[in-house]
Short mmCIF file of C-alpha atoms in Angstrom, two decimals:
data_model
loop_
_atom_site.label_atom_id
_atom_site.label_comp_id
_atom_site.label_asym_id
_atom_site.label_seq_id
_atom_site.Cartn_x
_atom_site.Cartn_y
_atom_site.Cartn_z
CA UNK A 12 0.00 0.00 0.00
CA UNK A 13 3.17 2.64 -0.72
CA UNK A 14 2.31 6.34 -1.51
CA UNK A 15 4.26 8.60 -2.85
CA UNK A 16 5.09 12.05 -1.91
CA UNK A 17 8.16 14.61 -2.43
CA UNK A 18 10.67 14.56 0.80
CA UNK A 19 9.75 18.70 1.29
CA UNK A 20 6.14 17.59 1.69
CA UNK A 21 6.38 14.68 4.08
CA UNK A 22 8.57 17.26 6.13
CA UNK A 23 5.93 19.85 6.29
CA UNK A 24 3.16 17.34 6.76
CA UNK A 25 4.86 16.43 10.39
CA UNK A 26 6.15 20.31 10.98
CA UNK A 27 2.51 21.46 10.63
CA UNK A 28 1.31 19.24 13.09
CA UNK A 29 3.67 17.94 15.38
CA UNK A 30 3.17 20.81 18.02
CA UNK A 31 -0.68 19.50 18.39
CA UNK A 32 0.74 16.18 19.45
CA UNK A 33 -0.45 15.33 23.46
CA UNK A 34 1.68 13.72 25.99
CA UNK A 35 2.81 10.51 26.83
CA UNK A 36 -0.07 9.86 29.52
CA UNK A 37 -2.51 9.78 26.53
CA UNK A 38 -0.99 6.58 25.05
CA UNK A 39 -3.47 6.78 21.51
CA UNK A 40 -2.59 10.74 20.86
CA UNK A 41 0.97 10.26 21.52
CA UNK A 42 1.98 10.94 17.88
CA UNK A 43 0.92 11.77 14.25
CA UNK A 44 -1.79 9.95 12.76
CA UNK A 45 -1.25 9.41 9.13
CA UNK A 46 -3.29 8.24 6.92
CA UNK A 47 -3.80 8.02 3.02
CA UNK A 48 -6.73 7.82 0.36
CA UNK A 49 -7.01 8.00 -3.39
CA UNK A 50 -6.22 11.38 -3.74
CA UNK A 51 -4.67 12.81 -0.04
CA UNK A 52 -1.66 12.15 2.39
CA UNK A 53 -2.84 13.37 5.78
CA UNK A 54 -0.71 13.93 9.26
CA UNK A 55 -3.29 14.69 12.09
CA UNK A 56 -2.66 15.14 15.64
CA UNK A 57 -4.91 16.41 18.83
CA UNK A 58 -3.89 16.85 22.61
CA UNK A 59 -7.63 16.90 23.04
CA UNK A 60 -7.86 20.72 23.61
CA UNK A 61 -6.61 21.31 19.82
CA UNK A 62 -6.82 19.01 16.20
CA UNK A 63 -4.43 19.75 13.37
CA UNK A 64 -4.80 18.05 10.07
CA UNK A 65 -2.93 18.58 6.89
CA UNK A 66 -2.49 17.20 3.85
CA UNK A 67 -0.75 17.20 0.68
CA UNK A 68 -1.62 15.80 -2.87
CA UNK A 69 0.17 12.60 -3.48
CA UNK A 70 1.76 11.27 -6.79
CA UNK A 71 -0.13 8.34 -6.66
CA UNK A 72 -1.62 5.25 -4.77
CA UNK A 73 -1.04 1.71 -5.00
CA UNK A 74 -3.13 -0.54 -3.56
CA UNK A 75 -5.85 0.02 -0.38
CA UNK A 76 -5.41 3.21 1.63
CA UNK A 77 -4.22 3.23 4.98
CA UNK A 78 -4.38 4.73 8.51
CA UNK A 79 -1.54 4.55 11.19
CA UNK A 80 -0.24 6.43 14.13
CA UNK A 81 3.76 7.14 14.27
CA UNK A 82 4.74 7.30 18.11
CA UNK A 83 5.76 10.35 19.00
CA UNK A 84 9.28 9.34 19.45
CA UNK A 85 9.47 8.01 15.36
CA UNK A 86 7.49 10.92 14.66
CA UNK A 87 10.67 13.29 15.76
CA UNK A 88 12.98 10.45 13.77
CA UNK A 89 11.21 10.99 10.79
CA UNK A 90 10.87 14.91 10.98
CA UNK A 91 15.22 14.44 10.82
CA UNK A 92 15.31 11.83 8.09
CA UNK A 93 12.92 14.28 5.90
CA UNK A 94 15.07 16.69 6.50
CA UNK A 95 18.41 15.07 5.30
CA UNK A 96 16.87 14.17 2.14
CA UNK A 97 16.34 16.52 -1.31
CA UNK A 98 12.87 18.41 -1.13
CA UNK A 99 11.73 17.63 -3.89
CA UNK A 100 13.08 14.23 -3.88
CA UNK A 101 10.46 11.23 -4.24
CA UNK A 102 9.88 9.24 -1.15
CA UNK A 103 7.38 6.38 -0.99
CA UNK A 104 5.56 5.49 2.36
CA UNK A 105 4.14 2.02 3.07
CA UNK A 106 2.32 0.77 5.64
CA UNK A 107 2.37 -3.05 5.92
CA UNK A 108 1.16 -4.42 9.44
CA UNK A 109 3.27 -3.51 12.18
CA UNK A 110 5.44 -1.52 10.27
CA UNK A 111 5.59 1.97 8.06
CA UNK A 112 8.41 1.96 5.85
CA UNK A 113 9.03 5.42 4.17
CA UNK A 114 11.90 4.97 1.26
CA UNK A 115 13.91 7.54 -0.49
CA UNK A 116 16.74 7.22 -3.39
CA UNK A 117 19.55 6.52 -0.93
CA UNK A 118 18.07 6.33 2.37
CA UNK A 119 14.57 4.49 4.17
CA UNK A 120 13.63 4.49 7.52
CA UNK A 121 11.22 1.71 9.27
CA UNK A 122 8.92 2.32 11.99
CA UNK A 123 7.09 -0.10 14.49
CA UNK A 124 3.77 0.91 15.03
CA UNK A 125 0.39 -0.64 16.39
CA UNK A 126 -1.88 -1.56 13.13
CA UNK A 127 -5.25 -1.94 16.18
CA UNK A 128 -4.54 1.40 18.15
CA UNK A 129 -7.80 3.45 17.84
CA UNK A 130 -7.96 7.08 16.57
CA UNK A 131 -10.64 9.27 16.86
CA UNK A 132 -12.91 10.17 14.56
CA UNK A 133 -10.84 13.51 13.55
CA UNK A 134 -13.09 14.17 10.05
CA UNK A 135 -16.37 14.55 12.21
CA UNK A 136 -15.13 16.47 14.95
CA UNK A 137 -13.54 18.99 12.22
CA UNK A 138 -17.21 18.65 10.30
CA UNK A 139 -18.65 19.59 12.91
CA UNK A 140 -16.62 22.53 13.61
CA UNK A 141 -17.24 24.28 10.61
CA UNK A 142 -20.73 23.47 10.57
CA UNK A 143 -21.55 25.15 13.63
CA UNK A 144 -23.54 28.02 13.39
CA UNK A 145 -22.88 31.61 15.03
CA UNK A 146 -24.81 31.75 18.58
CA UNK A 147 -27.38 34.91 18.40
CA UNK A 148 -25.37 37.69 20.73
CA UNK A 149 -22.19 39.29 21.37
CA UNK A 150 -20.39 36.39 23.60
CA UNK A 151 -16.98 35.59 22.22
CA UNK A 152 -14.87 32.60 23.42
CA UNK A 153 -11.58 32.51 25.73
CA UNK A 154 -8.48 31.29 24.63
CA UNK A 155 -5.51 30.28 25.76
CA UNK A 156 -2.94 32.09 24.44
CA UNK A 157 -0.24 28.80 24.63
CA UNK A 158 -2.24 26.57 23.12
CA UNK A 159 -2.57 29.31 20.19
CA UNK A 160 1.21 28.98 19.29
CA UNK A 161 0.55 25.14 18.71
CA UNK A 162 -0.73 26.45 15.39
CA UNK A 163 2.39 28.78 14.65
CA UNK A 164 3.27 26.41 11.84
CA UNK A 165 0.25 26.09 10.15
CA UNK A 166 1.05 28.21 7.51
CA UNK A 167 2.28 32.05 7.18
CA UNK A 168 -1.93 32.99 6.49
CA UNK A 169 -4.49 31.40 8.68
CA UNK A 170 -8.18 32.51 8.45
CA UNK A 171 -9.89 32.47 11.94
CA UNK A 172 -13.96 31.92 12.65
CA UNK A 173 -15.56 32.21 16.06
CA UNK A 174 -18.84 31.60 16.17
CA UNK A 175 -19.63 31.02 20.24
CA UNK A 176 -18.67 31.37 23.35
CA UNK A 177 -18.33 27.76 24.32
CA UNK A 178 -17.62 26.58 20.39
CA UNK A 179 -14.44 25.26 19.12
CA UNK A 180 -12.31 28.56 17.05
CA UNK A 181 -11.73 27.11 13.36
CA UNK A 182 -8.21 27.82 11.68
CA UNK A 183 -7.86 27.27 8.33
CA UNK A 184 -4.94 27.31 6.04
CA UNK A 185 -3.69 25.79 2.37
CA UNK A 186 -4.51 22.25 2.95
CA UNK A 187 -5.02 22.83 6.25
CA UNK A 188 -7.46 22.52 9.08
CA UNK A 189 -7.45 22.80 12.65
CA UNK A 190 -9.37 23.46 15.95
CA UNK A 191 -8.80 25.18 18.97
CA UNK A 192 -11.17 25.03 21.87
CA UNK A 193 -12.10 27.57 24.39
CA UNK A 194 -10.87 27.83 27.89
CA UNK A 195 -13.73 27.23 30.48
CA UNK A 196 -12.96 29.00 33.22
CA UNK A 197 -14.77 29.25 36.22
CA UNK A 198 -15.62 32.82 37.27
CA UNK A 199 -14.68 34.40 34.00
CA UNK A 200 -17.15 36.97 33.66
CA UNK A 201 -16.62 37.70 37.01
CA UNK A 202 -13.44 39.86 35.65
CA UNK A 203 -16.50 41.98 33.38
CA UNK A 204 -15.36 40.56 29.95
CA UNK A 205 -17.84 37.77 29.73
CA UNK A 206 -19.20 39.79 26.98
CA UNK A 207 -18.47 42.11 24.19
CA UNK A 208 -20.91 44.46 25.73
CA UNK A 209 -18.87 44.57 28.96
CA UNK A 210 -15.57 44.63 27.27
CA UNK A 211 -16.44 47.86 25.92
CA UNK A 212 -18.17 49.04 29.11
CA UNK A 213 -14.82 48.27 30.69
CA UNK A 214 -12.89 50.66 28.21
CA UNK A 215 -15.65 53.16 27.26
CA UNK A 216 -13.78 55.53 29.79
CA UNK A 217 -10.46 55.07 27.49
CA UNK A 218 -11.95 55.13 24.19
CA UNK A 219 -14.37 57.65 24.84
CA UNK A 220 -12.10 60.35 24.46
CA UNK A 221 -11.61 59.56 20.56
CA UNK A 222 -13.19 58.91 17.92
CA UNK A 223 -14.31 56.06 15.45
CA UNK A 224 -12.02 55.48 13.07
CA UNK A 225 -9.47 52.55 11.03
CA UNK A 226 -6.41 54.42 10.64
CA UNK A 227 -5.41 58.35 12.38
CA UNK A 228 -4.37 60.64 9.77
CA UNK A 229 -1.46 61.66 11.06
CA UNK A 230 0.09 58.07 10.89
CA UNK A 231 2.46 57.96 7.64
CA UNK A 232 1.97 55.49 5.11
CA UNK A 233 3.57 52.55 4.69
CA UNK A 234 7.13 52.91 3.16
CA UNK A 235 7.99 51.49 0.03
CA UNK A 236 11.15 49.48 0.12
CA UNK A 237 14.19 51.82 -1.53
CA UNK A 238 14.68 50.81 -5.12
CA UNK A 239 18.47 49.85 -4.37
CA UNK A 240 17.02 47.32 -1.48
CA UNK A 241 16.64 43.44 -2.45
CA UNK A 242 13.46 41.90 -1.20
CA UNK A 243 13.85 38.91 0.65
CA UNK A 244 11.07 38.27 0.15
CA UNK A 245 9.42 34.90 -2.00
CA UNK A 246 6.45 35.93 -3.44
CA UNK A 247 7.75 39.45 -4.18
CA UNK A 248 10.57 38.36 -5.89
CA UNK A 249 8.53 36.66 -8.41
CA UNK A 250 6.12 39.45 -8.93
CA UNK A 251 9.05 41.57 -9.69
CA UNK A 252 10.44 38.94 -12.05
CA UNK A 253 7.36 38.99 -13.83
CA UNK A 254 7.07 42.47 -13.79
CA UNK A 255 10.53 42.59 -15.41
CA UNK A 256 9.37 39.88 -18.03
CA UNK A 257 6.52 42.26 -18.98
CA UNK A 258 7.90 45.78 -18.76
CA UNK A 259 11.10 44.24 -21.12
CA UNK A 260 9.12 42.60 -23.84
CA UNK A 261 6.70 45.55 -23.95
CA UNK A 262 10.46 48.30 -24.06
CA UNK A 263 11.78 45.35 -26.83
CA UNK A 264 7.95 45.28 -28.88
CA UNK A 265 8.41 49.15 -28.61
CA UNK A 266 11.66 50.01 -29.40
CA UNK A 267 12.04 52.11 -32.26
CA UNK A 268 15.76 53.56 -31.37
CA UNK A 269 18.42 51.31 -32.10
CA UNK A 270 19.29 47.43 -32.45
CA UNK A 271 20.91 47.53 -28.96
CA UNK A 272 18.05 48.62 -27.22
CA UNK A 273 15.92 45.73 -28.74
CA UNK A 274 18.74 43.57 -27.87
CA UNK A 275 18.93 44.62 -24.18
CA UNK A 276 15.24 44.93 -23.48
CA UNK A 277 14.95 41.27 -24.99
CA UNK A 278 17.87 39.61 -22.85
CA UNK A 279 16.68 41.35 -20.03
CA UNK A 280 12.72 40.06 -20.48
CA UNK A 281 14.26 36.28 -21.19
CA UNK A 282 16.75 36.12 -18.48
CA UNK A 283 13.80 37.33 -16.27
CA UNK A 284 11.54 34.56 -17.59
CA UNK A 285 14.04 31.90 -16.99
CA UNK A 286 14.63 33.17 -13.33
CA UNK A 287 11.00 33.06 -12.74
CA UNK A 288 9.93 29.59 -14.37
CA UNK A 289 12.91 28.00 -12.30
CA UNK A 290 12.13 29.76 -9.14
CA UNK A 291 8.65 28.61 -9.22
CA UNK A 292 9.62 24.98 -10.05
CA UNK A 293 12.25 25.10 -6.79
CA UNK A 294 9.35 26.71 -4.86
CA UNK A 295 7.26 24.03 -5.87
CA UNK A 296 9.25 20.85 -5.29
CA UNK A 297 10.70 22.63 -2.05
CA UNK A 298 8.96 25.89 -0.38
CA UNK A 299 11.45 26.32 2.50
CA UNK A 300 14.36 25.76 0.07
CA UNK A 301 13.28 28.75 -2.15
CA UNK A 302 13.01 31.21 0.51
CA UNK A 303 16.40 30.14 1.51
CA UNK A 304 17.51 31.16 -2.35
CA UNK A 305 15.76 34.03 -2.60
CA UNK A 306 17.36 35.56 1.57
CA UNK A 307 20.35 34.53 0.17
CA UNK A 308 20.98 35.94 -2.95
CA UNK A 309 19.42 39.38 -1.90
CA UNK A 310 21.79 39.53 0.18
CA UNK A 311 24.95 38.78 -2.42
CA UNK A 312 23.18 41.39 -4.35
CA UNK A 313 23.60 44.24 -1.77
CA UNK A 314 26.95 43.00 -1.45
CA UNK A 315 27.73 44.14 -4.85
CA UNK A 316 30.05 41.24 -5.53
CA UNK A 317 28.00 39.60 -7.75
CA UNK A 318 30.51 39.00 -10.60
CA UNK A 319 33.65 37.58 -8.19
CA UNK A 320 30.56 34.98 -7.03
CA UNK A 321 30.08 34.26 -10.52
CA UNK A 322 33.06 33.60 -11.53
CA UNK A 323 33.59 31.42 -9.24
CA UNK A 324 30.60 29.44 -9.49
CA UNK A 325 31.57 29.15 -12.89
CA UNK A 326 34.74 27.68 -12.19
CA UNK A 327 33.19 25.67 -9.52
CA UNK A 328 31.14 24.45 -12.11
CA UNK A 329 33.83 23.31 -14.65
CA UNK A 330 33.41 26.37 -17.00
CA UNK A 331 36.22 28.28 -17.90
CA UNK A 332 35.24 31.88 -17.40
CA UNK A 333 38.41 33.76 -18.28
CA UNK A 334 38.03 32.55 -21.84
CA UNK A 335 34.33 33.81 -21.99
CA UNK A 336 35.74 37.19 -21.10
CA UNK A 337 38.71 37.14 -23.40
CA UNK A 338 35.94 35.82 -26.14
CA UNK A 339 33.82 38.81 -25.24
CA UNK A 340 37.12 40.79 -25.67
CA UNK A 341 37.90 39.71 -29.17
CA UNK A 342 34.16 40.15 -30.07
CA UNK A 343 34.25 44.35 -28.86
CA UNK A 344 38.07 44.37 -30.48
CA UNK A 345 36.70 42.93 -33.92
CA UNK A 346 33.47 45.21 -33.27
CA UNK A 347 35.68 48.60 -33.45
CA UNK A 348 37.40 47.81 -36.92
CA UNK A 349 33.51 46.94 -38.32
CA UNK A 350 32.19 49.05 -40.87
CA UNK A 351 31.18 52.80 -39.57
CA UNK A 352 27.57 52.94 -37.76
CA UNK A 353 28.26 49.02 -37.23
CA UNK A 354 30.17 48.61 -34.23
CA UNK A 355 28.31 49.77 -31.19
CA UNK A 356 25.53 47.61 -32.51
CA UNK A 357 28.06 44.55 -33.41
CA UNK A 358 29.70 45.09 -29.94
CA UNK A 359 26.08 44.96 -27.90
CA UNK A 360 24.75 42.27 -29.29
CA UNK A 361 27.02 40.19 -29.30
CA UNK A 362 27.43 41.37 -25.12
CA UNK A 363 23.94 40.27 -24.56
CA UNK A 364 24.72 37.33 -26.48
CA UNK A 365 27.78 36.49 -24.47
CA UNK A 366 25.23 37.74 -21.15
CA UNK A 367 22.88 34.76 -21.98
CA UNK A 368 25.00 32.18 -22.89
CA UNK A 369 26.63 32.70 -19.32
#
């Protein structure tokens, strides 16, 4: 019964819920419940006060799905052998009796676990969650602020619905779903906070002195990050990459000046492309890998030594990049005994030439 799933999403599968895991006095929560169907790989885990499931589309199922609980203890094992392995590396998982095998190119790692233990019914508790309906009145649950953090790995977004004092919170991500129920706590409105009503009673003398309103005037707007700074940032890197893409083919489609504008603007919307397409294939095959990239080479472009780090990824790589700059050499040499009007063109094409082939 093996599924398969990339190494970066098995990883995330036990980071997004491992937190949610109980103790060892509550033998059948101790751990990660996985569990696969025709379409989903699940990891779900409750300490009875919160649920986490999440789940990632899996290249494919052989056989019968399956349901078993990791212990806890393999559960941490398995969260380190993930993350030896490639991200977007295939690994299979296969549950066979007693045992879940999970198998990568070079490495596999075996686990003993109980094919009889009991798990509880985690798709009707979260059912019933989000089919609760919003209690008539302004009562709004408690919550424990620790037990919040237990979801700090859910995802960077969560959306949040409350619907009743004494109902479960729903948080819900990108193949995610989770629980959180309120504290009951004896002699809580006893504090004057039971209800939204007395929450504001309990501040009106505060607020009162201002008025309604979602954002003071006199509060500047947000800054835009200076044009010299390199966002760090994933998704804003490849909006700008796109942006580039576009702004560059429109510049080449409009450019009625010379041959070496076309040939920039072009080389400059390709190389853009390219950067894009494979940044969203790493991000892809391995999220937490691409944000790695992307930190790390904004920050070797503020260093402004990005041509000693290419060369020597070039030689690194086996290229030979003093005789692609004596080539480009020869090429602006050759360029300057061209034909009048013909060299400045000669000489920056064949640079953006020389740009893309490197």
């Amino acid at each position: 019964m093996p599924v398969t799933i990339t190494a970066h999403q098995l990883g995330r599968l036990i980071d997004r819920t491992i937190s949610n895991m109980d103790g060892e006095f509550t033998a059948v929560l101790h751990g990660i419940r996985l569990e696969a169907d025709a379409e989903w790989l699940y990891a779900v885990a409750s300490d009875r006060y919160t649920v986490a499931a999440a789940r990632y589309r899996h290249d494919g199922l052989e056989g019968e799905p399956f349901a078993r609980t990791l212990p806890a203890g393999a559960v941490r094992a398995l969260q380190e052998w993930t993350s030896a392995q490639p991200g977007h590396s295939p690994v299979t998982v296969t549950a066979e009796g007693g045992r879940v095998r999970v198998t990568a190119a070079h490495s596999d790692l075996g686990i003993a676990v109980d094919p009889s233990a009991d798990f509880f019914d985690w798709r009707g508790v979260l059912r019933g969650v989000i089919e609760q309906t919003s209690v008539p009145g302004n009562v709004f649950p408690v919550l424990n602020t620790r037990l919040l953090e237990r979801f700090g790995a859910a995802g960077p977004l969560v959306r949040v619905r409350a619907t009743a004092d004494q109902n479960a919170v729903l948080i819900a991500g990108q193949d995610f779903l989770g629980a959180l129920m309120p504290v009951r706590v004896r002699g809580m409105d006893s504090d004057g906070l039971g209800t939204l009503d007395q929450t504001q009673a309990a501040w009106q003398d505060t607020l009162s002195t201002g008025g309604t309103a979602t954002m003071p005037d006199n509060i500047p707007a947000r800054q835009h990050r200076p044009r010299h700074e390199i966002t760090k940032d994933l998704a804003e890197t490849a909006g700008d990459l796109l942006k580039q893409t576009l702004r560059s083919t429109h510049d080449a489609l409009a450019s009625t000046t010379s041959d070496e504008a076309f040939a920039a603007y072009a080389t400059a919307s390709v190389t853009a492309w390219r950067a894009y397409r494979y940044l969203d294939a790493l991000h892809t095959a391995d999220p937490r890998l691409a944000a790695t990239i992307v930190a790390e080479t904004a920050e070797e472009l503020d260093s402004g030594e990005i041509s000693e780090f290419a060369w020597e990824a070039a030689r690194k790589a086996g290229h030979d990049p003093a005789a692609w700059s004596q080539e480009l050499e020869d090429r602006l040499a050759n360029a300057l005994t061209s034909a009048p009007g013909q060299p400045a063109q000669e000489a920056a094409v064949n640079t953006s030439e020389a740009g893309s082939t490197t």
